[in-house]
Coordinates of C-alpha atoms in Angstrom, one line a residue:
Chain A
X19 CA 0.0 0.0 0.0
X20 CA 1.3 3.4 -0.8
X21 CA 0.1 6.9 0.2
X22 CA -0.8 9.3 -2.4
X23 CA 1.9 11.8 -3.4
X24 CA 4.5 10.1 -1.3
X25 CA 6.9 7.3 -1.8
X26 CA 6.1 5.8 1.6
X27 CA 4.9 2.2 1.7
X28 CA 4.0 0.1 4.6
X29 CA 6.6 -2.5 3.8
X30 CA 9.4 -0.1 4.6
X31 CA 11.3 -0.8 7.8
X32 CA 11.2 2.7 9.4
X33 CA 7.6 3.3 8.5
X34 CA 6.4 4.7 11.8
X35 CA 9.0 7.4 11.8
X36 CA 8.4 8.3 8.2
X37 CA 4.7 8.5 8.8
X38 CA 5.1 10.7 11.8
X39 CA 7.3 13.1 9.8
X40 CA 4.8 13.1 7.0
X41 CA 1.9 13.8 9.4
X42 CA 3.9 16.7 11.1
X43 CA 4.6 18.1 7.7
X44 CA 1.0 18.0 6.7
X45 CA -0.1 19.5 10.0
X46 CA 2.2 22.4 9.4
X47 CA 0.9 23.0 5.9
X48 CA -2.7 23.0 7.2
X49 CA -1.8 25.5 9.9
X50 CA 0.0 27.7 7.3
X51 CA -3.0 27.6 5.0
X52 CA -5.3 28.4 7.9
X53 CA -3.2 31.4 8.8
X54 CA -3.3 32.6 5.2
X55 CA -7.0 32.3 4.9
X56 CA -7.6 34.1 8.2
X57 CA -5.2 36.8 7.1
X58 CA -7.1 37.1 3.8
X59 CA -10.5 37.4 5.6
X60 CA -9.1 40.0 7.9
X61 CA -7.6 42.0 5.1
X62 CA -10.7 41.8 2.9
X63 CA -13.0 42.9 5.8
X64 CA -10.7 45.8 6.5
X65 CA -10.7 46.7 2.8
X66 CA -14.4 46.6 2.5
X67 CA -14.8 48.6 5.7
X68 CA -12.4 51.2 4.4
X69 CA -14.4 51.5 1.2
X70 CA -17.6 51.8 3.1
X71 CA -16.2 54.4 5.4
X72 CA -15.3 56.5 2.4
X73 CA -18.7 56.1 0.7
X74 CA -21.2 55.8 3.5
X75 CA -20.1 56.1 7.1
X76 CA -23.5 55.6 8.5
X77 CA -23.9 52.2 6.9
X78 CA -20.4 51.2 8.0
X79 CA -21.2 51.9 11.7
X80 CA -24.5 50.0 11.4
X81 CA -22.7 47.1 9.8
X82 CA -20.1 46.9 12.5
X83 CA -20.8 44.1 15.0
X84 CA -20.6 45.3 18.5
X85 CA -19.0 42.9 20.9
X86 CA -20.3 44.9 23.8
X87 CA -24.0 44.8 24.0
X88 CA -25.3 48.1 25.0
X89 CA -28.6 49.1 26.4
X90 CA -29.0 46.1 28.7
X91 CA -28.4 48.0 32.0
X92 CA -30.5 50.9 33.2
X93 CA -30.4 53.9 30.9
X94 CA -28.1 56.7 32.1
X95 CA -29.7 59.6 33.7
X96 CA -29.7 62.4 31.2
X97 CA -29.2 65.2 33.7
X98 CA -26.2 63.3 35.2
X99 CA -24.6 62.9 31.9
X100 CA -25.0 66.6 31.0
X101 CA -23.6 67.6 34.4
X102 CA -20.7 65.2 34.0
X103 CA -19.7 66.6 30.5
X104 CA -20.3 70.2 31.6
X105 CA -18.1 69.8 34.7
X106 CA -15.3 68.0 32.9
X107 CA -13.0 70.9 32.7
X108 CA -14.3 73.0 35.6
X109 CA -12.5 71.3 38.5
X110 CA -9.0 70.0 38.6
X111 CA -9.1 66.3 39.2
X112 CA -6.2 64.2 40.3
X113 CA -6.2 61.4 37.8
X114 CA -5.1 58.2 39.5
X115 CA -3.2 56.2 37.0
X116 CA -3.7 53.2 39.1
X117 CA -1.6 51.7 41.8
X118 CA 1.0 50.3 39.3
X119 CA 2.7 53.6 38.8
X120 CA 3.4 53.9 42.5
X121 CA 4.6 50.4 42.6
X122 CA 7.0 51.0 39.7
X123 CA 8.3 54.2 41.2
X124 CA 8.8 52.6 44.6
X125 CA 10.6 49.7 43.0
X126 CA 12.9 51.9 41.1
X127 CA 13.7 53.9 44.2
X128 CA 14.3 50.7 46.1
X129 CA 16.6 49.4 43.3
X130 CA 18.7 52.6 43.4
X131 CA 19.0 52.5 47.2
X132 CA 20.0 48.9 47.0
X133 CA 22.6 49.8 44.3
X134 CA 24.0 52.6 46.4
X135 CA 24.3 50.2 49.4
X136 CA 25.7 47.4 47.3
X137 CA 28.6 49.5 45.9
X138 CA 29.6 51.4 49.1
X139 CA 30.7 50.6 52.6
X140 CA 30.0 52.6 55.8
X141 CA 33.2 54.4 56.6
X142 CA 34.5 56.6 59.4
X143 CA 38.0 57.0 57.9
X144 CA 37.8 60.7 57.4
X145 CA 38.0 64.0 59.2
X146 CA 34.6 63.5 60.9
X147 CA 34.7 60.0 62.4
X148 CA 31.6 61.0 64.4
X149 CA 29.6 60.5 61.2
X150 CA 29.4 57.2 59.4
X151 CA 29.0 57.6 55.6
X152 CA 28.4 55.1 52.9
X153 CA 31.4 55.7 50.5
X154 CA 33.4 53.9 47.8
X155 CA 36.6 53.1 49.6
X156 CA 39.7 51.0 48.5
X157 CA 37.9 47.9 49.8
X158 CA 35.1 48.4 47.1
X159 CA 35.5 46.9 43.7
X160 CA 34.4 50.1 42.1
X161 CA 37.4 52.0 43.6
X162 CA 39.8 50.5 41.1
X163 CA 37.3 49.8 38.3
X164 CA 37.5 51.7 35.0
X165 CA 35.0 54.5 34.9
X166 CA 32.9 52.7 32.2
X167 CA 32.2 49.9 34.7
X168 CA 30.5 52.2 37.2
X169 CA 26.7 51.7 37.3
X170 CA 26.4 55.3 38.3
X171 CA 27.0 58.1 35.9
X172 CA 29.0 60.2 38.2
X173 CA 29.1 58.8 41.7
X174 CA 30.6 62.0 43.2
X175 CA 28.3 61.5 46.3
X176 CA 30.2 58.3 47.1
X177 CA 33.3 60.2 48.0
X178 CA 33.7 62.5 50.9
X179 CA 35.3 65.5 49.2
X180 CA 38.0 67.3 51.2
X181 CA 36.1 70.6 51.2
X182 CA 33.0 68.9 52.5
X183 CA 35.1 67.4 55.3
X184 CA 36.3 70.8 56.3
X185 CA 32.7 72.1 56.5
X186 CA 31.4 69.2 58.6
X187 CA 34.5 69.2 60.9
X188 CA 34.1 72.9 61.6
X189 CA 30.4 72.5 62.4
X190 CA 31.1 69.6 64.7
X191 CA 33.7 71.7 66.5
X192 CA 31.7 75.0 66.5
X193 CA 28.2 74.1 67.5
X194 CA 27.1 77.8 67.8
X195 CA 27.3 78.4 64.0
X196 CA 24.3 76.2 63.3
X197 CA 22.5 75.7 66.6
X198 CA 18.8 76.7 66.4
X199 CA 19.4 78.1 62.9
X200 CA 18.0 77.0 59.6
X201 CA 20.7 75.5 57.5
X202 CA 20.9 74.9 53.7
X203 CA 23.6 72.5 52.5
X204 CA 24.1 73.3 48.8
X205 CA 25.7 70.6 46.7
X206 CA 25.4 68.2 49.6
X207 CA 27.0 65.2 47.9
X208 CA 27.1 62.5 50.5
X209 CA 25.2 64.7 53.0
X210 CA 27.9 65.0 55.6
X211 CA 27.5 68.7 56.1
X212 CA 23.8 68.4 56.7
X213 CA 24.2 65.5 59.1
X214 CA 26.8 67.5 61.0
X215 CA 24.4 70.4 61.2
X216 CA 21.6 68.1 62.4
X217 CA 23.9 66.6 65.0
X218 CA 24.6 70.1 66.3
X219 CA 21.0 70.9 66.8
X220 CA 20.2 73.1 63.8
X221 CA 16.6 74.1 63.8
X222 CA 16.0 72.7 60.3
X223 CA 18.5 71.2 57.8
X224 CA 17.9 70.9 54.0
X225 CA 20.4 68.8 52.0
X226 CA 20.2 70.2 48.5
X227 CA 21.8 68.8 45.4
X228 CA 20.6 68.9 41.8
X229 CA 21.6 65.3 41.5
X230 CA 18.8 63.0 42.6
X231 CA 21.1 60.1 43.5
X232 CA 23.2 62.4 45.7
X233 CA 20.1 63.4 47.6
X234 CA 19.2 59.8 48.0
X235 CA 22.7 58.9 49.3
X236 CA 22.4 61.8 51.8
X237 CA 19.1 60.4 53.0
X238 CA 20.7 56.9 53.4
X239 CA 23.6 58.4 55.3
X240 CA 21.3 60.5 57.5
X241 CA 19.4 57.3 58.4
X242 CA 22.7 55.5 59.0
X243 CA 23.4 58.1 61.7
X244 CA 19.9 58.0 63.1
X245 CA 19.1 61.5 62.2
X246 CA 16.4 63.3 60.1
X247 CA 17.2 65.8 57.4
X248 CA 15.1 67.3 54.7
X249 CA 16.3 67.0 51.1
X250 CA 15.6 68.9 47.8
X251 CA 16.9 68.7 44.3
X252 CA 16.0 72.3 43.2
X253 CA 18.7 74.4 41.7
X254 CA 19.1 77.0 44.5
X255 CA 21.8 79.1 42.8
X256 CA 20.4 82.6 42.2
X257 CA 17.5 82.2 44.6
X258 CA 17.1 84.5 47.6
X259 CA 16.7 81.6 50.1
X260 CA 14.7 83.7 52.5
X261 CA 14.0 80.9 54.9
X262 CA 17.6 80.0 55.5
X263 CA 20.2 81.5 57.9
X264 CA 23.3 79.5 57.2
X265 CA 24.5 78.2 53.8
X266 CA 27.1 75.5 53.6
X267 CA 29.3 75.0 50.5
X268 CA 31.5 72.0 50.5
X269 CA 34.0 71.7 47.7
X270 CA 32.1 73.4 44.9
X271 CA 34.9 75.5 43.4
X272 CA 36.2 72.7 41.1
X273 CA 35.1 74.5 38.0
X274 CA 36.2 78.1 37.2
X275 CA 33.1 79.1 35.2
X276 CA 30.7 77.6 37.7
X277 CA 32.7 79.1 40.6
X278 CA 32.1 82.6 39.2
X279 CA 28.3 82.2 39.2
X280 CA 28.3 80.5 42.5
X281 CA 30.5 83.2 44.2
X282 CA 28.3 86.1 43.0
X283 CA 25.2 84.4 44.4
X284 CA 27.0 83.7 47.7
X285 CA 28.0 87.3 48.0
X286 CA 24.4 88.3 47.5
X287 CA 23.3 85.9 50.3
X288 CA 25.8 87.4 52.7
X289 CA 24.6 90.9 51.9
X290 CA 21.2 89.7 53.0
X291 CA 22.7 88.7 56.4
X292 CA 23.2 85.0 55.8
X293 CA 26.3 83.1 57.1
X294 CA 28.1 81.4 54.2
X295 CA 30.7 78.8 55.1
X296 CA 33.0 77.4 52.4
X297 CA 35.1 74.3 52.7
X298 CA 37.8 74.0 50.1
X299 CA 41.2 72.1 49.7
X300 CA 42.6 74.7 47.4
X301 CA 40.7 74.2 44.2
X302 CA 41.3 76.1 41.1
X303 CA 38.1 78.0 41.1
X304 CA 38.7 79.6 44.5
X305 CA 41.0 82.1 43.0
X306 CA 43.2 84.6 44.8
X307 CA 40.8 87.4 44.1
X308 CA 37.9 85.4 45.6
X309 CA 39.9 84.6 48.7
X310 CA 40.2 88.3 49.4
X311 CA 36.5 88.3 50.3
X312 CA 36.9 85.4 52.7
X313 CA 38.1 84.9 56.3
X314 CA 40.1 81.8 57.0
X315 CA 38.5 80.0 60.1
X316 CA 40.3 76.7 60.1
X317 CA 42.9 74.5 58.4
X318 CA 42.8 70.7 58.7
X319 CA 45.3 68.2 57.6
X320 CA 43.7 65.6 55.4
X321 CA 43.8 62.0 56.7
X322 CA 45.8 59.6 54.5
X323 CA 42.7 57.8 53.3
X324 CA 41.4 61.1 51.8
X325 CA 44.7 61.9 50.2
X326 CA 44.5 58.6 48.3
X327 CA 41.4 59.8 46.5
X328 CA 42.6 63.4 46.0
X329 CA 46.1 63.2 44.5
X330 CA 48.0 66.4 45.1
X331 CA 46.0 67.7 48.1
X332 CA 47.2 67.6 51.7
X333 CA 45.1 70.1 53.5
X334 CA 41.6 71.4 53.6
X335 CA 40.4 74.8 54.8
X336 CA 37.2 76.4 56.0
X337 CA 36.3 80.0 55.1
X338 CA 33.6 82.4 56.0
X339 CA 32.4 84.8 53.3
X340 CA 32.8 88.4 54.5
X341 CA 29.8 90.7 54.4
X342 CA 30.6 93.4 51.8
Chain B
X293 CA 56.8 77.8 46.2
X294 CA 57.6 76.6 42.8
X295 CA 55.3 76.1 39.8
X296 CA 56.1 72.8 38.0
X297 CA 55.5 72.2 34.3
X298 CA 55.4 68.5 33.3
X299 CA 55.6 67.3 29.7
X300 CA 53.7 64.2 28.9
X301 CA 53.5 62.3 25.6
X302 CA 50.9 59.9 24.3
X303 CA 52.7 56.9 22.9
X304 CA 51.9 53.3 21.8
X305 CA 51.4 51.3 24.9
X306 CA 54.6 49.5 26.0
X307 CA 52.9 46.1 26.0
X308 CA 51.8 46.4 22.3
X309 CA 53.7 44.5 19.6
X310 CA 54.9 47.2 17.2
X311 CA 54.2 46.7 13.5
X312 CA 56.0 48.6 10.7
X313 CA 53.8 50.0 7.9
X314 CA 54.2 48.2 4.6
X315 CA 55.6 51.4 2.9
X316 CA 58.2 51.7 5.7
X317 CA 57.2 55.3 6.4
X318 CA 56.6 54.6 10.1
X319 CA 54.8 52.3 12.5
X320 CA 51.1 51.3 12.6
X321 CA 49.3 53.6 15.1
X322 CA 45.7 53.2 14.0
X323 CA 43.6 51.1 16.3
X324 CA 46.5 50.5 18.6
X325 CA 46.3 51.0 22.3
X326 CA 48.1 54.1 23.5
X327 CA 49.0 55.3 26.9
X328 CA 51.2 57.8 28.7
X329 CA 54.9 57.4 28.1
X330 CA 56.1 55.5 31.2
X331 CA 59.0 57.9 31.8
X332 CA 56.5 60.8 31.7
X333 CA 54.4 59.0 34.3
X334 CA 57.4 59.1 36.5
X335 CA 57.8 62.8 35.8
X336 CA 54.2 63.5 36.7
X337 CA 54.5 61.5 39.9
X338 CA 57.6 63.4 40.9
X339 CA 55.8 66.8 40.3
X340 CA 52.8 65.7 42.3
X341 CA 55.0 64.5 45.2
X342 CA 56.7 67.9 45.2
X343 CA 53.2 69.4 45.5
X344 CA 52.3 67.1 48.3
X345 CA 55.6 68.0 50.1
X346 CA 54.6 71.6 49.6
X347 CA 57.7 72.3 47.5
X348 CA 55.4 73.1 44.6
X349 CA 52.3 75.3 44.5
X350 CA 50.9 74.0 41.2
X351 CA 51.5 71.3 38.7
X352 CA 50.7 71.9 35.0
X353 CA 50.7 69.0 32.6
X354 CA 51.5 69.8 28.9
X355 CA 51.0 67.5 25.9
X356 CA 51.6 68.1 22.2
X357 CA 49.7 65.9 19.8
X358 CA 46.3 65.0 18.3
X359 CA 43.0 65.3 20.1
X360 CA 43.5 61.9 21.8
X361 CA 46.4 63.5 23.7
X362 CA 43.7 64.9 26.0
X363 CA 43.2 61.4 27.4
X364 CA 46.8 61.3 28.4
X365 CA 46.4 64.7 30.0
X366 CA 43.4 63.5 31.9
X367 CA 45.5 60.7 33.2
X368 CA 48.1 63.3 34.4
X369 CA 45.2 65.2 36.1
X370 CA 44.0 62.1 37.7
X371 CA 47.5 61.5 39.1
X372 CA 47.3 64.9 40.7
X373 CA 48.3 67.6 38.2
X374 CA 46.2 70.8 38.8
X375 CA 45.6 71.8 35.2
X376 CA 46.5 70.8 31.7
X377 CA 47.5 72.5 28.5
X378 CA 46.9 70.7 25.2
X379 CA 48.9 71.9 22.2
X380 CA 47.0 70.5 19.3
X381 CA 49.2 69.1 16.5
X382 CA 47.5 66.8 14.1
X383 CA 48.0 64.8 10.9
X384 CA 51.2 65.3 8.8
X385 CA 52.5 67.9 11.2
X386 CA 52.5 65.5 14.1
X387 CA 54.2 62.8 12.1
X388 CA 57.2 65.0 11.5
X389 CA 57.2 66.7 14.9
X390 CA 60.6 66.5 16.5
X391 CA 62.0 67.1 20.0
X392 CA 63.2 70.5 19.0
X393 CA 59.6 71.6 18.4
X394 CA 58.4 70.2 21.7
X395 CA 61.3 71.9 23.5
X396 CA 60.4 75.2 21.9
X397 CA 56.8 74.8 23.0
X398 CA 57.8 73.8 26.5
X399 CA 60.3 76.7 26.8
X400 CA 57.7 79.2 25.6
X401 CA 55.1 77.8 28.0
X402 CA 57.5 77.8 30.9
X403 CA 57.9 81.5 30.4
X404 CA 54.2 82.2 29.9
X405 CA 53.1 80.2 32.9
X406 CA 56.0 81.4 35.0
X407 CA 57.2 77.9 35.8
X408 CA 60.2 77.3 38.0
X409 CA 60.8 73.7 37.3
X410 CA 60.2 71.7 34.1
X411 CA 60.1 67.9 34.5
X412 CA 59.9 65.5 31.5
X413 CA 60.6 61.8 31.0
X414 CA 64.1 61.1 29.9
X415 CA 62.9 59.8 26.6
X416 CA 59.7 58.6 24.9
X417 CA 59.5 54.9 24.3
X418 CA 58.3 55.4 20.7
X419 CA 61.1 57.5 19.1
X420 CA 63.7 57.1 22.0
X421 CA 65.1 60.5 21.1
X422 CA 66.2 61.6 24.6
X423 CA 66.5 65.3 23.6
X424 CA 63.6 67.3 24.8
X425 CA 64.9 68.0 28.3
X426 CA 68.3 69.0 27.1
X427 CA 67.0 71.2 24.3
X428 CA 64.4 72.9 26.6
X429 CA 67.2 73.7 29.2
X430 CA 69.3 75.1 26.4
X431 CA 66.5 77.3 25.0
X432 CA 65.6 78.6 28.4
X433 CA 69.3 78.9 29.5
X434 CA 68.4 77.0 32.7
X435 CA 70.5 74.4 34.4
X436 CA 69.5 70.8 33.7
X437 CA 69.5 67.6 35.8
X438 CA 69.0 64.7 33.3
X439 CA 68.4 61.0 34.1
X440 CA 67.4 62.0 37.7
X441 CA 67.0 59.1 40.1
X442 CA 66.5 61.4 43.1
X443 CA 65.5 65.0 43.5
X444 CA 65.8 66.9 46.8
X445 CA 65.0 70.5 47.6
X446 CA 67.8 72.4 49.3
X447 CA 67.9 76.0 50.4
X448 CA 69.5 77.3 47.3
X449 CA 67.9 75.0 44.8
X450 CA 67.8 71.3 44.0
X451 CA 70.1 68.4 44.7
X452 CA 69.8 65.9 41.9
X453 CA 71.2 62.4 41.8
X454 CA 71.8 61.3 38.2
X455 CA 72.2 57.8 36.8
X456 CA 75.3 57.8 34.6
X457 CA 77.3 55.0 33.0
X458 CA 79.7 54.4 35.9
X459 CA 77.2 54.8 38.8
X460 CA 75.6 57.8 40.3
X461 CA 76.4 61.5 40.1
X462 CA 75.1 64.1 42.5
X463 CA 74.7 67.6 41.2
X464 CA 73.3 70.9 42.7
X465 CA 71.4 73.3 40.6
X466 CA 69.6 76.6 41.2
X467 CA 66.0 77.1 40.4
X468 CA 64.6 77.5 37.7
X469 CA 65.8 74.2 36.3
X470 CA 64.9 71.4 33.9
X471 CA 64.8 67.8 35.1
X472 CA 64.5 64.6 33.1
X473 CA 63.2 61.5 35.0
X474 CA 64.9 58.2 34.9
X475 CA 63.3 54.9 35.7
X476 CA 64.2 54.7 39.4
X477 CA 63.1 58.2 40.4
X478 CA 59.9 56.9 41.8
X479 CA 57.0 54.4 41.3
X480 CA 54.1 56.2 39.7
X481 CA 50.7 55.8 41.3
X482 CA 47.6 54.4 39.7
X483 CA 44.7 56.7 38.8
X484 CA 41.7 55.3 40.7
X485 CA 38.0 56.0 40.1
X486 CA 37.6 59.0 42.5
X487 CA 40.7 60.7 41.0
X488 CA 39.6 60.0 37.4
X489 CA 36.2 61.5 38.3
X490 CA 37.6 64.6 39.8
X491 CA 40.1 64.9 37.0
X492 CA 37.2 65.4 34.6
X493 CA 36.5 68.7 36.2
X494 CA 40.0 70.1 36.3
X495 CA 40.8 72.8 33.7
X496 CA 42.2 71.8 30.3
X497 CA 43.3 74.6 28.0
X498 CA 43.6 74.0 24.2
X499 CA 46.2 75.9 22.2
X500 CA 48.1 75.6 19.0
X501 CA 51.8 75.8 18.3
X502 CA 51.0 78.9 16.3
X503 CA 49.6 80.6 19.4
X504 CA 53.0 80.2 21.0
X505 CA 54.8 81.3 17.9
X506 CA 56.5 78.0 17.3
X507 CA 57.2 76.9 13.7
X508 CA 56.7 73.2 13.3
X509 CA 58.5 72.8 10.0
X510 CA 60.4 69.6 10.0
X511 CA 64.1 69.6 10.0
X512 CA 64.7 66.0 9.3
X513 CA 63.1 63.5 7.0
X514 CA 62.4 59.9 7.8
X515 CA 63.8 57.8 5.0
X516 CA 62.9 54.4 6.1
X517 CA 61.6 52.5 9.2
X518 CA 62.5 48.8 9.3
X519 CA 61.7 45.9 11.6
X520 CA 64.7 44.8 13.7
X521 CA 66.4 41.8 12.0
X522 CA 65.0 38.5 13.1
X523 CA 67.4 36.6 15.4
X524 CA 68.9 33.4 13.8
X525 CA 68.0 30.2 15.5
X526 CA 70.8 28.7 17.6
X527 CA 71.9 25.1 17.7
X528 CA 72.8 22.7 20.6
X529 CA 76.2 21.0 20.6
X530 CA 76.7 17.7 22.3
X531 CA 79.9 18.6 24.2
X532 CA 82.6 21.2 24.9
X533 CA 85.0 19.8 22.2
X534 CA 82.4 20.2 19.5
X535 CA 81.7 23.7 20.7
X536 CA 85.3 24.7 20.6
X537 CA 85.7 23.1 17.2
X538 CA 82.6 25.0 15.9
X539 CA 83.9 28.3 17.3
X540 CA 87.3 27.8 15.7
X541 CA 85.5 26.9 12.4
X542 CA 83.6 30.2 12.6
X543 CA 86.8 32.1 13.3
X544 CA 85.5 33.4 16.7
X545 CA 88.5 32.1 18.6

């Protein structure tokens, strides 16, 4: 016996396998044809609908089958409907996009926090051992990794910059500068300045950095030290900062152009009676002419761990901007 | 306190196997890993150590070359230099650039930047010229301490220990001076992530040789660049007598 269109005969030894193959082949062909037919039906329906849409829209809508059967429930109250559409734009309504957006946002935040914690260690090897900070130290793989391997774009907040160390050290040694005062820590980085101010009983502390990850790192560090700080990511430069009394600047004179803008703003703040403290290890942007407006309050020798990540620097200084 | 100018050159990495171009005009540089000349790393390290010992107030790194030289300068900044100056020399002009041109540029910059000490590597591992330090000192009419293996600050100037053929020579120079770094001067540090990050924000100024009034016309012409001859295979002899016989045969003894 032979099958039509094949050379398979029952007398062959491997007949079962050959038959299975043949059956599989035919099944696939049938499936392929079925797909083509369905696709053809779909396309022709769409084509006909398009033509109908162009010639007679009313008939088209009538011809459309509605999967949702309408008119089974109670008819809508006409007055309600009118009121609904009238009021659509009159009141602002908070559209809830469903709980999933919150879940995603929370998850992302959690991931980032986990990332920060994973790539840093709590360290007290710096000028302010009273404050524990999560930092990238020589014991972290990232320390010696090439920049491309860093999961963070610019993890500047994972290093305790020498200028920031001067600011925090000075505050811890001179409680009166921040006690019962409202403090703004601009460019907070790892948040050490804010934490120091909070430790020294500042009335209110805001850790500010335009980098969201830095602010998050500050918050993690504040929690690590069992202290509460506020955070913000607004660009404060140029603002009047009415609500603040003390402004902390830790190591922000690393760029000459930016230093100019920053310094003008700080001068305006001092003219309005605010105390401006500047920590700096001798960066390029804090030029000689700028230093003429500053009073040197303290000089600290950098610990050797800090020197390791700041080749060429040995000291850090704390300055107060003079009122002019 | 002194201001230190350090010359750094971007060269083919020391670990790369050098290939000569088929037309014998030079070596293949395209797609080859480059890094800072190792002797220049030593020079940068010495300058940074001077700054850390408070003998120097500022370290300025200078490199002449194509745009990629900026990577080398960033390395110098990550090692601890305060700022960098890139003298852009590209294309054919760079291929024929000689130590005399670099020396003129360094000399002019030393004056403009009011440098007190110029430190360069004793030679670059690509052309092995060993001329830049000497020429710079001559152009500036400053004393020179070449092949330095130790540099100390004394009241009147510098005490430099030099590596010479027969051993070590100690010389005293006044400041300003030009130093060239030998291999044993120090062990350069690695640039780690925090330093590389911070180096990105340090100032890097771009200039041309023209800005400095230096003419880059070539004074010498490269006629041919060849691979070193391949070493002949040796042979193993069974005993001393055969060895002596073979040496006599070859006319060596």
